[in-house]
């Protein structure tokens, strides 16, 4: 599903880039068309073109550039979509952690929160408040897992940055440890 969305988002940029490169490959394109194509490519991909002289590039060099740019455009769209997906989950984590903090500072639980707790949870934790806190902490853990899995899926499908993923996993593990220690201290 993410692959389809990435391809759809990248399609118009890829088409525009391909049209410009095809103009440079064409023997029938006018000088003006080729100049516009060069300007477009230089403006949109200055870092990617490096030392390539678009005016003098061979068909094979232009084809190779086209392939690399297509891959780069798809990868960039994938990174944007990954960021958007992980930000949505991260926002839910922060909101849930803020709610945990509010309850820990003495704010009452809502009727909706209390309604999600069963008697067994209350018996296990000693109160509805503690049961709600435990449920919210479990929600944070589940969201952290979702965040990690979402990130991994994008990385696997699109070959995105492992270093970023390793740093995020380390942060999540440290955060989980702090949350569990905090809950255990309150329980004692």
Coordinates of C-alpha atoms in Angstrom, one line a residue:
X1 CA 0.0 0.0 0.0
X2 CA 2.8 2.4 0.9
X3 CA 4.6 1.5 -2.4
X4 CA 1.5 2.5 -4.4
X5 CA 1.2 5.8 -2.5
X6 CA 4.9 6.6 -3.0
X7 CA 4.7 5.8 -6.7
X8 CA 1.6 7.9 -7.1
X9 CA 3.2 10.9 -5.3
X10 CA 6.4 10.5 -7.3
X11 CA 4.7 10.0 -10.7
X12 CA 4.3 13.7 -11.7
X13 CA 7.9 14.6 -10.7
X14 CA 9.3 11.6 -12.5
X15 CA 7.3 12.4 -15.6
X16 CA 8.5 16.0 -15.6
X17 CA 12.1 14.8 -15.1
X18 CA 11.8 12.2 -17.9
X19 CA 10.3 14.7 -20.3
X20 CA 13.3 17.0 -19.7
X21 CA 15.8 14.2 -20.2
X22 CA 14.0 12.9 -23.3
X23 CA 14.2 16.4 -24.7
X24 CA 18.0 16.3 -24.3
X25 CA 18.1 12.9 -25.9
X26 CA 16.0 14.0 -28.8
X27 CA 17.6 14.9 -32.1
X28 CA 14.5 16.8 -33.1
X29 CA 14.1 19.0 -30.0
X30 CA 14.8 22.6 -30.5
X31 CA 17.6 24.4 -28.8
X32 CA 15.0 26.3 -26.7
X33 CA 13.4 23.0 -25.6
X34 CA 16.8 21.7 -24.7
X35 CA 17.7 24.9 -22.8
X36 CA 14.5 24.7 -20.8
X37 CA 15.2 21.0 -20.0
X38 CA 18.7 21.8 -18.8
X39 CA 17.4 24.7 -16.7
X40 CA 14.7 22.5 -15.2
X41 CA 17.2 19.7 -14.3
X42 CA 19.8 22.1 -13.0
X43 CA 17.2 23.9 -10.8
X44 CA 15.6 20.8 -9.4
X45 CA 18.6 18.5 -9.1
X46 CA 21.7 20.6 -8.7
X47 CA 23.4 18.4 -6.2
X48 CA 22.6 15.3 -8.1
X49 CA 24.0 16.4 -11.5
X50 CA 27.6 16.8 -10.2
X51 CA 30.0 17.2 -13.1
X52 CA 27.7 16.1 -15.8
X53 CA 27.5 18.5 -18.7
X54 CA 23.9 18.1 -19.9
X55 CA 24.7 19.9 -23.2
X56 CA 27.4 17.3 -24.0
X57 CA 26.1 14.2 -22.2
X58 CA 25.7 11.0 -24.3
X59 CA 22.4 9.1 -24.6
X60 CA 23.8 6.4 -22.2
X61 CA 24.9 9.1 -19.6
X62 CA 21.4 10.7 -19.8
X63 CA 19.7 7.3 -19.5
X64 CA 21.9 6.5 -16.4
X65 CA 21.1 9.9 -15.0
X66 CA 17.4 9.3 -15.6
X67 CA 17.5 5.9 -13.8
X68 CA 19.3 7.4 -10.8
X69 CA 17.0 10.4 -10.6
X70 CA 13.9 8.2 -10.8
X71 CA 15.3 6.1 -7.9
X72 CA 16.1 9.2 -5.9
X73 CA 12.7 10.7 -6.4
X74 CA 11.0 7.5 -5.3
X75 CA 13.3 7.3 -2.3
X76 CA 12.6 10.9 -1.3
X77 CA 8.9 10.4 -1.5
X78 CA 9.3 7.2 0.6
X79 CA 11.2 9.1 3.2
X80 CA 8.5 11.8 3.3
X81 CA 5.8 9.2 3.7
X82 CA 7.7 7.3 6.4
X83 CA 8.2 10.6 8.3
X84 CA 4.5 11.4 8.0
X85 CA 3.5 7.9 9.2
X86 CA 6.0 7.8 12.1
X87 CA 5.0 11.4 13.2
X88 CA 1.4 10.3 13.4
X89 CA 2.3 7.5 15.8
X90 CA 4.8 9.6 17.7
X91 CA 2.1 12.2 18.3
X92 CA -0.2 9.5 19.8
X93 CA 2.7 8.4 22.0
X94 CA 3.3 12.0 23.3
X95 CA -0.5 12.5 23.9
X96 CA -0.7 9.3 25.8
X97 CA 2.4 10.1 27.9
X98 CA 1.0 13.6 28.7
X99 CA -2.3 11.9 29.8
X100 CA -0.2 9.6 32.1
X101 CA 1.6 12.6 33.6
X102 CA -1.7 14.4 34.2
X103 CA -3.2 11.4 36.1
X104 CA 0.1 11.0 38.0
X105 CA -0.1 14.6 39.1
X106 CA -3.6 14.0 40.5
X107 CA -6.0 14.8 37.6
X108 CA -9.0 12.4 37.7
X109 CA -9.6 9.7 35.2
X110 CA -12.4 10.2 32.7
X111 CA -15.6 8.2 32.5
X112 CA -14.4 6.8 29.2
X113 CA -11.1 5.7 30.6
X114 CA -12.8 4.1 33.6
X115 CA -15.3 2.4 31.4
X116 CA -12.4 0.6 29.6
X117 CA -11.2 -1.0 32.8
X118 CA -12.6 -4.3 34.0
X119 CA -12.8 -5.5 37.6
X120 CA -9.9 -7.9 37.3
X121 CA -7.6 -5.0 36.3
X122 CA -8.9 -3.0 39.3
X123 CA -8.2 -5.9 41.6
X124 CA -4.7 -6.4 40.2
X125 CA -3.7 -2.8 40.5
X126 CA -5.6 -1.7 43.6
X127 CA -7.7 1.1 42.0
X128 CA -9.3 2.3 38.8
X129 CA -6.7 5.0 38.6
X130 CA -3.8 2.6 38.7
X131 CA -5.6 0.3 36.2
X132 CA -6.1 3.2 33.8
X133 CA -2.4 4.2 34.3
X134 CA -1.3 0.7 33.5
X135 CA -3.5 0.5 30.4
X136 CA -2.2 3.9 29.2
X137 CA 1.4 2.6 29.7
X138 CA 0.6 -0.5 27.8
X139 CA -0.8 1.7 25.0
X140 CA 2.5 3.6 24.9
X141 CA 4.4 0.4 24.6
X142 CA 2.1 -0.8 21.8
X143 CA 2.5 2.5 20.0
X144 CA 6.3 2.3 20.4
X145 CA 6.2 -1.2 18.8
X146 CA 4.0 0.2 16.0
X147 CA 6.4 3.0 15.5
X148 CA 9.4 0.6 15.2
X149 CA 7.5 -1.7 12.9
X150 CA 6.3 1.1 10.6
X151 CA 9.8 2.4 10.4
X152 CA 11.2 -1.1 9.7
X153 CA 8.7 -1.7 7.0
X154 CA 9.6 1.4 5.2
X155 CA 13.3 0.7 5.5
X156 CA 12.8 -2.8 4.2
X157 CA 10.6 -1.9 1.3
X158 CA 12.5 1.2 0.2
X159 CA 16.0 0.5 1.6
X160 CA 15.9 3.6 3.9
X161 CA 18.4 4.5 6.6
X162 CA 19.3 1.9 9.1
X163 CA 21.3 4.4 11.3
X164 CA 18.1 6.4 11.9
X165 CA 16.2 3.2 12.8
X166 CA 18.9 2.1 15.3
X167 CA 18.9 5.5 17.0
X168 CA 15.1 5.4 17.2
X169 CA 15.1 1.9 18.7
X170 CA 17.6 2.9 21.3
X171 CA 15.5 5.9 22.3
X172 CA 12.4 3.7 22.5
X173 CA 14.1 1.1 24.7
X174 CA 15.3 3.8 27.1
X175 CA 11.9 5.4 27.2
X176 CA 10.2 2.1 27.9
X177 CA 12.6 1.4 30.8
X178 CA 11.9 4.9 32.3
X179 CA 8.1 4.4 32.0
X180 CA 8.2 0.9 33.6
X181 CA 10.4 2.1 36.4
X182 CA 8.1 5.0 37.1
X183 CA 5.1 2.7 37.2
X184 CA 6.8 0.3 39.5
X185 CA 7.8 3.1 41.9
X186 CA 4.2 4.2 42.2
X187 CA 3.0 0.7 42.7
X188 CA 5.3 0.2 45.7

